[in-house]
CSV table of C-alpha atoms and ligand atoms in Angstrom, one decimal:
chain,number,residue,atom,x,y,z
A,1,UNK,CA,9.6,14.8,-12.6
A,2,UNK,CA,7.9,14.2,-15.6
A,3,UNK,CA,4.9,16.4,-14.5
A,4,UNK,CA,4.6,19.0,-12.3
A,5,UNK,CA,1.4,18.0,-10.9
A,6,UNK,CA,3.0,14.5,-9.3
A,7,UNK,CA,3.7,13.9,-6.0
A,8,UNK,CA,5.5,10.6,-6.6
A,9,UNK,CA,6.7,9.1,-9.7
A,10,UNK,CA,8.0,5.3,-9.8
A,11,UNK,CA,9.6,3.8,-12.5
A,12,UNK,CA,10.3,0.4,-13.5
A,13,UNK,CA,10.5,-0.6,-9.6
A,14,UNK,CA,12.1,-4.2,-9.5
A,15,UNK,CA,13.2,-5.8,-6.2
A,16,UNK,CA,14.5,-9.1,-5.7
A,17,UNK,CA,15.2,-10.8,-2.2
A,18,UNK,CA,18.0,-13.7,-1.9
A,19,UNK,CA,15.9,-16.4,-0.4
A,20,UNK,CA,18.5,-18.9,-0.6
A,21,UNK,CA,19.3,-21.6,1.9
A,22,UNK,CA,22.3,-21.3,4.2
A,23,UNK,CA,25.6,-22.2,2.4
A,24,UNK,CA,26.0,-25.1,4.0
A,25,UNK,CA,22.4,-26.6,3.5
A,26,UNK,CA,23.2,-25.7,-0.5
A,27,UNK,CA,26.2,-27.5,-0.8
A,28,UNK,CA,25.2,-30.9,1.0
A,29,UNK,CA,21.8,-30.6,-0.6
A,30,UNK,CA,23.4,-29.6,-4.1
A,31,UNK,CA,20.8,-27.0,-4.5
A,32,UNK,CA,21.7,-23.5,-6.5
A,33,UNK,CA,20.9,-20.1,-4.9
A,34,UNK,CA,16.9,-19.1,-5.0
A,35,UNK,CA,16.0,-15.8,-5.8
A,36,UNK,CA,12.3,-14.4,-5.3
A,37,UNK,CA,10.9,-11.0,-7.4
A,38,UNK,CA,8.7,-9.3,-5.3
A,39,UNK,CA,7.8,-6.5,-7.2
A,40,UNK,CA,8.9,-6.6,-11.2
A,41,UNK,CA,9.1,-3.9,-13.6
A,42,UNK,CA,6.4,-1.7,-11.8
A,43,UNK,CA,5.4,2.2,-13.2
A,44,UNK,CA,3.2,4.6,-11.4
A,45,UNK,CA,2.8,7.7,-10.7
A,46,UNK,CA,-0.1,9.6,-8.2
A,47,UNK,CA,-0.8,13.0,-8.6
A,48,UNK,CA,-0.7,15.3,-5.8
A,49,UNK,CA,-3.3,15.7,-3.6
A,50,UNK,CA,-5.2,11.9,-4.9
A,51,UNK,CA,-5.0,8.5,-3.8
A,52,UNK,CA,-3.4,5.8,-5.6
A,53,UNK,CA,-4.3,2.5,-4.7
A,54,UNK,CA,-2.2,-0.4,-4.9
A,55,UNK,CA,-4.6,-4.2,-5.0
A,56,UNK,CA,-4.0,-7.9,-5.0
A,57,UNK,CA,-3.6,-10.9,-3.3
A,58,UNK,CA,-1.3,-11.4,-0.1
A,59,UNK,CA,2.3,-12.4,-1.6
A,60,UNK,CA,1.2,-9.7,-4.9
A,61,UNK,CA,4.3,-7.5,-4.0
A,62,UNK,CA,2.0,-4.7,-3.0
A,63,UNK,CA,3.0,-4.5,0.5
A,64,UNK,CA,6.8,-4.3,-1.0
A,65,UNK,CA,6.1,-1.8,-3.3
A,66,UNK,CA,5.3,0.3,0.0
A,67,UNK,CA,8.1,-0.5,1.8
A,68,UNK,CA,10.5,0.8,-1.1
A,69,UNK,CA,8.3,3.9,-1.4
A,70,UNK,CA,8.9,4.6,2.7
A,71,UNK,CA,12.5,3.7,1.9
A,72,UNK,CA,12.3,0.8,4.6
A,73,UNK,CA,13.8,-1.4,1.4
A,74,UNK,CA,16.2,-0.4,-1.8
A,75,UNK,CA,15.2,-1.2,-5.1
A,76,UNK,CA,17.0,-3.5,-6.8
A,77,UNK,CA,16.1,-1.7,-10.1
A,78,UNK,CA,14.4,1.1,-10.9
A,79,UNK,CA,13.5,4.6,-9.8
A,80,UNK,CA,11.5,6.2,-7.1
A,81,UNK,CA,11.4,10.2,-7.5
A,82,UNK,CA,9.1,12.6,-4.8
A,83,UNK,CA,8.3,16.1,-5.7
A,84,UNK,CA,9.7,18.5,-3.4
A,85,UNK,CA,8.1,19.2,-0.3
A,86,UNK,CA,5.7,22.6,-0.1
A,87,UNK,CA,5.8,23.0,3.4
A,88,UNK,CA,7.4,21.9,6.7
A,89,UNK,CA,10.9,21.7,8.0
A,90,UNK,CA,12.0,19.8,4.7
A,91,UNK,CA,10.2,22.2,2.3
A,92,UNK,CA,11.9,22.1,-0.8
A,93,UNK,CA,13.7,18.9,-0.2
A,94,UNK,CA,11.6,15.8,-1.8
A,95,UNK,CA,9.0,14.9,-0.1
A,96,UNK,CA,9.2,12.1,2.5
A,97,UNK,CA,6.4,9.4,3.0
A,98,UNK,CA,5.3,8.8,6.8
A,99,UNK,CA,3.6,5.2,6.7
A,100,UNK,CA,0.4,4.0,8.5
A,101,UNK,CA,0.8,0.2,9.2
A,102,UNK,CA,-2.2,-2.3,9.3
A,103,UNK,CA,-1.5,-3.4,12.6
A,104,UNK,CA,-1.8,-0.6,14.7
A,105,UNK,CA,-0.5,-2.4,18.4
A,106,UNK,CA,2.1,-3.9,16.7
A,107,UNK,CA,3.5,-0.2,15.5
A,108,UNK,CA,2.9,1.9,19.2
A,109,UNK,CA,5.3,1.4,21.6
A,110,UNK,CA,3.2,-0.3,24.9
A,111,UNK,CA,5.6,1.3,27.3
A,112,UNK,CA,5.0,4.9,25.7
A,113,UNK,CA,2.1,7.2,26.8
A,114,UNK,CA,0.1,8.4,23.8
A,115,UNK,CA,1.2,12.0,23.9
A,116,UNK,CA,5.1,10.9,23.9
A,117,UNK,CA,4.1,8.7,21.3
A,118,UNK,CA,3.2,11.4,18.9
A,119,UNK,CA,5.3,14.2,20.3
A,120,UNK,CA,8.2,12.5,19.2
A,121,UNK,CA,8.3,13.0,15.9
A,122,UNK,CA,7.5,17.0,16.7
A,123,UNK,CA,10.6,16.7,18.2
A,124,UNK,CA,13.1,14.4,15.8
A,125,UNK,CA,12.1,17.2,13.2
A,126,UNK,CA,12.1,20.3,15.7
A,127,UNK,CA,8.4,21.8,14.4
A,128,UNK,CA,8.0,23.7,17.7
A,129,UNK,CA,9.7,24.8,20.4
A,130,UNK,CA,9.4,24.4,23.9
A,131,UNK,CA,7.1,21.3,26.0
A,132,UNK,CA,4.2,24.3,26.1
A,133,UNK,CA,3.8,24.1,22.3
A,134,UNK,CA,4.4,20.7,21.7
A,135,UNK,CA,1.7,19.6,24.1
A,136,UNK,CA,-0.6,22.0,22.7
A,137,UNK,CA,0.5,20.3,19.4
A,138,UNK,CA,-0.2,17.2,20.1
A,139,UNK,CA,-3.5,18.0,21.9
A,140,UNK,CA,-4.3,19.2,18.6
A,141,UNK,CA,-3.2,16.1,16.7
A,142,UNK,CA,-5.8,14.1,18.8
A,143,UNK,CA,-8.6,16.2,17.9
A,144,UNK,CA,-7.8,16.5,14.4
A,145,UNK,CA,-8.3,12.1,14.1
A,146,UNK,CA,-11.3,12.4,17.1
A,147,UNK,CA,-9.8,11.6,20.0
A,148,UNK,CA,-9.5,13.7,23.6
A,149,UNK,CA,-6.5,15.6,24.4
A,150,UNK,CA,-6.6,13.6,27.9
A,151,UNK,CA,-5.7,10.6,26.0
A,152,UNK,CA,-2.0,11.6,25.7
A,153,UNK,CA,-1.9,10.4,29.3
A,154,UNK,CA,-3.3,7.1,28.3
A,155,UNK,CA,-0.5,4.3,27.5
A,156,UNK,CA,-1.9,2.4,23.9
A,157,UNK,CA,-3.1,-0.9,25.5
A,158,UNK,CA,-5.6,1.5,27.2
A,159,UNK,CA,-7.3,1.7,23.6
A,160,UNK,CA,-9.7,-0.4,21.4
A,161,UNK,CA,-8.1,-1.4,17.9
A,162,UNK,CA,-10.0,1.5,15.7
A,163,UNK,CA,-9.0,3.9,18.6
A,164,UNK,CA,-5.7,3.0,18.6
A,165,UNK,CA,-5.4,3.6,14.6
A,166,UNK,CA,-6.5,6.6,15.2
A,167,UNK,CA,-3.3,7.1,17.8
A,168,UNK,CA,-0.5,5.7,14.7
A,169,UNK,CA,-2.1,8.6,12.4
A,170,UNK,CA,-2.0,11.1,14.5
A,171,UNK,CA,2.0,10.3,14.7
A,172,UNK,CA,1.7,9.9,11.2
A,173,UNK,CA,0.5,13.4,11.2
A,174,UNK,CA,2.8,14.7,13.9
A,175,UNK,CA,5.8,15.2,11.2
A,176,UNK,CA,3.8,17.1,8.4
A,177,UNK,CA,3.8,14.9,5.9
A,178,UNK,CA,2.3,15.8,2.7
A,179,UNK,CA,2.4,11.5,1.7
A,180,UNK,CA,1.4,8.9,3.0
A,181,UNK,CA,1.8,5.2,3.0
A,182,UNK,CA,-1.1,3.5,4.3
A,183,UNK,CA,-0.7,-0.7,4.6
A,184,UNK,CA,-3.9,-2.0,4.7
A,185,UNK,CA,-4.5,0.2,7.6
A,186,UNK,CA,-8.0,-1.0,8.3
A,187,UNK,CA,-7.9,-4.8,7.7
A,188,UNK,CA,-7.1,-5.7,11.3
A,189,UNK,CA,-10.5,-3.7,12.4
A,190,UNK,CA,-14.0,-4.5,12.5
A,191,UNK,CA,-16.1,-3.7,9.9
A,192,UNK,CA,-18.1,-0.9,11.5
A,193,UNK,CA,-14.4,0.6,12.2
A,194,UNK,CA,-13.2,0.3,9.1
A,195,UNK,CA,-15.6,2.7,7.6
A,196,UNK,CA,-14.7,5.1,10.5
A,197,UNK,CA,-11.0,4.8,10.1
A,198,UNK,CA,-11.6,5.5,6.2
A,199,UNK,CA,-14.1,8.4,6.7
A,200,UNK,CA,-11.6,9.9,8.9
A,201,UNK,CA,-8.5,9.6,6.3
A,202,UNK,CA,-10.9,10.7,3.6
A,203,UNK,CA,-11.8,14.2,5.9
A,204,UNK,CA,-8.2,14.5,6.5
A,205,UNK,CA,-6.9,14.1,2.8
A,206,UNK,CA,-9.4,16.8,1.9
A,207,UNK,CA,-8.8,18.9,4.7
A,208,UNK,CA,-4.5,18.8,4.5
A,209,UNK,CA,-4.2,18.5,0.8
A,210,UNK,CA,-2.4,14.8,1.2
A,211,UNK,CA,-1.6,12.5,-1.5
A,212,UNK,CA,-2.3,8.9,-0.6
A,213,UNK,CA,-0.6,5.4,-2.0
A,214,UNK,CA,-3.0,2.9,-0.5
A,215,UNK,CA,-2.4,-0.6,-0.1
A,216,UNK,CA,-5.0,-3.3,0.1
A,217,UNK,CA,-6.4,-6.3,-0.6
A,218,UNK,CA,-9.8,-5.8,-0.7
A,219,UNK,CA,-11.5,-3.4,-4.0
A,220,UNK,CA,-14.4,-2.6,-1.6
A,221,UNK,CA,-12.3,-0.7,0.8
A,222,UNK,CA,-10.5,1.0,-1.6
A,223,UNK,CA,-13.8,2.0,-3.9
A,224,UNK,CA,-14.6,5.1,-1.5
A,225,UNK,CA,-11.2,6.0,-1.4
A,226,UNK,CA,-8.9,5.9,-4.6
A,227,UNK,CA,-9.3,8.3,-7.3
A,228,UNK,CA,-7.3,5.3,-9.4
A,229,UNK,CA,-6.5,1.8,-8.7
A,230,UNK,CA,-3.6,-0.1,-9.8
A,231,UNK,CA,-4.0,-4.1,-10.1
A,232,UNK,CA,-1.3,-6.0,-8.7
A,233,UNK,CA,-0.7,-9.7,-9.4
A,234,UNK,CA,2.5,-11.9,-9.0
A,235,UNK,CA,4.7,-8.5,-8.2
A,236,UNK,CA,3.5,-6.2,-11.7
A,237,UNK,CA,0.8,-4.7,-12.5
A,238,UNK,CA,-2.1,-5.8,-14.7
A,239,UNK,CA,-4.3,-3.4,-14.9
A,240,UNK,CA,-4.5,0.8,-14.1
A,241,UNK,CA,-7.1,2.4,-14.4
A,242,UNK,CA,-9.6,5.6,-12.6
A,243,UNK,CA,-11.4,4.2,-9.8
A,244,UNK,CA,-15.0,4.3,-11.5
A,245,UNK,CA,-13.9,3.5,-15.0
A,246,UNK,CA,-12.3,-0.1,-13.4
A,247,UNK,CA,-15.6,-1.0,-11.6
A,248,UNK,CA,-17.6,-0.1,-14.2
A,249,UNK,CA,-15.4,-1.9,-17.0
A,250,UNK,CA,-12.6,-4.0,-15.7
A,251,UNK,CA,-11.0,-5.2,-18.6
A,252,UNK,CA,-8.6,-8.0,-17.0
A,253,UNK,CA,-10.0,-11.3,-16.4
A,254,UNK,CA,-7.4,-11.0,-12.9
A,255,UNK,CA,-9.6,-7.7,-12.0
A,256,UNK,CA,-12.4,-9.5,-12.6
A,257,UNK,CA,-12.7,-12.3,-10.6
A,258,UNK,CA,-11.2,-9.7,-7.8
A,259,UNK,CA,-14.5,-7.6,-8.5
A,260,UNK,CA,-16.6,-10.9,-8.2
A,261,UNK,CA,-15.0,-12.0,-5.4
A,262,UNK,CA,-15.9,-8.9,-3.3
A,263,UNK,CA,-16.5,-10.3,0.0
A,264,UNK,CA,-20.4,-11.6,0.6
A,265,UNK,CA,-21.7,-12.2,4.1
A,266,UNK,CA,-24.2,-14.5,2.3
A,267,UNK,CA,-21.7,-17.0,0.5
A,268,UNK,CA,-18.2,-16.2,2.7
A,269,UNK,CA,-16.8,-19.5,1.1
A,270,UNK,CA,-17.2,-19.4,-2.3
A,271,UNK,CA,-13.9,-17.0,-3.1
A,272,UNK,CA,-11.1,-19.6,-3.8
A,273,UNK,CA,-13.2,-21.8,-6.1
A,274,UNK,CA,-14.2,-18.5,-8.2
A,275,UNK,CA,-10.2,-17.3,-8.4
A,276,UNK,CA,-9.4,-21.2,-9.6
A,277,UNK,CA,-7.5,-22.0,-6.1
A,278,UNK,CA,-4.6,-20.0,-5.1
A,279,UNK,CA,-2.2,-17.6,-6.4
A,280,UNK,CA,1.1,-19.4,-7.9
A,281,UNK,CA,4.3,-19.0,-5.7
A,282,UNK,CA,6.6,-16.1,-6.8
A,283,UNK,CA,9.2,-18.0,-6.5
A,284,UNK,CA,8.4,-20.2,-9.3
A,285,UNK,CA,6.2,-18.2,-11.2
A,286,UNK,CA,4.3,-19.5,-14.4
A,287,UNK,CA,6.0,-19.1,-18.0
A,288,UNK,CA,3.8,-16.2,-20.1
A,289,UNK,CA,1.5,-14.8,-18.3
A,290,UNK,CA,1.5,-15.4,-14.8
A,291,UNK,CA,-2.3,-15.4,-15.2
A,292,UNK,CA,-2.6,-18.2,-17.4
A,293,UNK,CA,-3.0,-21.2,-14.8
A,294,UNK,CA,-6.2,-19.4,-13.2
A,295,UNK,CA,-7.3,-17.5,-16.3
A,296,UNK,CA,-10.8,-18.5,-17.9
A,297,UNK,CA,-10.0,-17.1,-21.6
A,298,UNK,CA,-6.1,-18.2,-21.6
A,299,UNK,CA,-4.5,-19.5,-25.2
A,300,UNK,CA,-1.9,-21.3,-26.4
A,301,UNK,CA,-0.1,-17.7,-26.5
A,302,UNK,CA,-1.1,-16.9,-22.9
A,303,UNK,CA,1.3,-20.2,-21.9
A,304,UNK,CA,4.3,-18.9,-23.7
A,305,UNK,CA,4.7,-15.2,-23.8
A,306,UNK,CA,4.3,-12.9,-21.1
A,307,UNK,CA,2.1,-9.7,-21.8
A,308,UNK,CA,3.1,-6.3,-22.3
A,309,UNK,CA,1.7,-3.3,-20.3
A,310,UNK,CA,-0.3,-1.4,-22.7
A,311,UNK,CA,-1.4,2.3,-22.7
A,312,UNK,CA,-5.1,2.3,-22.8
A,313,UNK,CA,-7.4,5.0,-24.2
A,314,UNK,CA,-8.3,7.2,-21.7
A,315,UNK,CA,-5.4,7.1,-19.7
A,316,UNK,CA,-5.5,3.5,-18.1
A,317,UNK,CA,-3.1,0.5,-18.8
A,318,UNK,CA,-3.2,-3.3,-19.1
A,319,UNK,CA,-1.1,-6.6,-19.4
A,320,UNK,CA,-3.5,-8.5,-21.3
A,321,UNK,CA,-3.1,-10.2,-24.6
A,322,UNK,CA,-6.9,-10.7,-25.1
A,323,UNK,CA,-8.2,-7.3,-23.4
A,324,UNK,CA,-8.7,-4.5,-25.9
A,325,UNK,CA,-7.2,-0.6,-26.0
B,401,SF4,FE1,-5.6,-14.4,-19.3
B,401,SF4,FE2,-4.0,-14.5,-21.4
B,401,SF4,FE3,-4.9,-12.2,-20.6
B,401,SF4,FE4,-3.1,-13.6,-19.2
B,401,SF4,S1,-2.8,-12.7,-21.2
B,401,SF4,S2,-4.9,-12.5,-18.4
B,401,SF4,S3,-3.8,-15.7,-19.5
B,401,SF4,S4,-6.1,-13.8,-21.5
């Protein structure tokens, strides 16, 4: 680890999925192999105990930077490195991240009651012995994220959506983690949810120490929640920076039109015309900086060579040839 104080440190994360047609289709078509980078040359690290969140687009490679973190995909370049755990059946062993998953009836199992639900992973990593203690467990569990120990008789259809959120983190919970993942956990909710849902993982960061990588799309959600925020765009990472500092003085034209296009119950239409349409596909991005086609300021430069990530005074970073240090 390059600092004690860091939970999780990636380092040049690439991955790179074959999207190729079948064989067949290639040869009678005459078309070569296609290959799509999701996530490119991407360096973070969050410090123990904050929360790190990850921002873009849908298709920005965020989403696949969390899957490699939970280990659900290999890099195809690149390092992921976890402190080791302080507590809990792996203490000592690096940390493992327990992921919280945007769609929340997608991830319970319908035929499972609630309390098997989140007993389950009590049991996979033997943290107590006996039915007697791991009922009383996960009785707990649901009290900890607001919810009645009688709901471990309940089956997860039984639940509204926020509710049922509150079920996949009490799971999440179930195993000790010290990290989580959490994949736009609230975008499927309503708004009055969401801020539930987030006041709950804030009380529950402070309360258990845990060190967050959050996903998202949207910069509001994530304002209340991230101690930093890392911009994502076309699978790298245009901007870093601490959570107040990058509202207050975004320095990337990207981050920029993101900030501006907050969502605004009084003009819901007027995003895509502000961000100059839609994001290029990946799989044929733009030469330079994969900015350029959408970027207000863009030169000649901008069309021809692709920005470096720069260190930033006071600590932040940016792939911008036009934004200062
Ligand atoms: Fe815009 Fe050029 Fe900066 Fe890219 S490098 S964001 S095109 S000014």
């Amino acid at each position: 680890m390059r600092s004690p104080d860091n939970a999780l440190e990636v380092d040049q994360l690439t991955r790179v999925f074959d999207v190729s047609a079948p064989w067949l289709n290639r040869v009678i078509d005459r078309k070569p192999k296609r290959y799509l980078r999701a996530v490119q040359d991407v360096t973070f690290t969050v410090q123990k105990g904050k929360c790190l969140a990850l921002v873009g687009e849908s298709g920005c490679g965020k989403s696949t930077v969390a899957r490699l973190v939970t280990g659900l995909y290999d890099p195809s370049e690149g390092a992921i490195v976890f402190a080791p755990a302080e507590k809990g059946a792996n203490r000592g062993k690096p940390l493992e991240a327990q992921m919280i998953f945007q769609d929340p009836h997608a991830s319970l199992n319908p035929r499972w009651r609630v309390g098997n639900i989140i007993a389950e992973p009590i049991e996979v990593f033997g943290l107590r012995d006996g039915r007697q203690a791991i009922d009383a467990r996960v009785a707990e569990l649901l009290r900890t994220v607001g919810l009645s120990p009688d709901d471990a008789n309940r089956f997860p259809h039984e639940f509204s959506g926020g509710q049922r959120q509150r079920i996949s983190i009490a799971r999440a919970l179930a195993s000790e983690p010290e990290f989580l993942v959490c994949d736009e956990p609230t975008s499927a909710l309503d708004v009055s949810v969401q801020a539930q849902i987030l006041n709950l993982m804030r009380r529950l960061q402070d309360e258990l120490g845990l060190t967050y990588l959050f996903i998202s799309h949207n910069l509001a959600v994530v304002r209340h929640m991230a101690d930093r925020i890392a911009v994502m765009y076309l699978g790298r990472i245009v901007e870093e920076a601490e959570t107040e500092a990058l509202f207050a003085n975004p320095q990337h034209p990207y981050t920029r039109l993101l900030l501006q296009t907050i969502p605004d119950v009084a003009a819901p239409n007027r995003d895509r015309a502000l961000m100059g349409g839609e994001p290029p596909s990946p799989l044929d991005p733009p030469k330079g900086c994969a900015f350029h086609p959408r970027c207000p300021i863009a030169t000649e430069l901008c069309t021809k060579v692709a920005p470096e990530v720069r260190n930033r005074d006071g600590g932040g970073k940016i792939a911008c040839h036009l934004a200062p240090l």
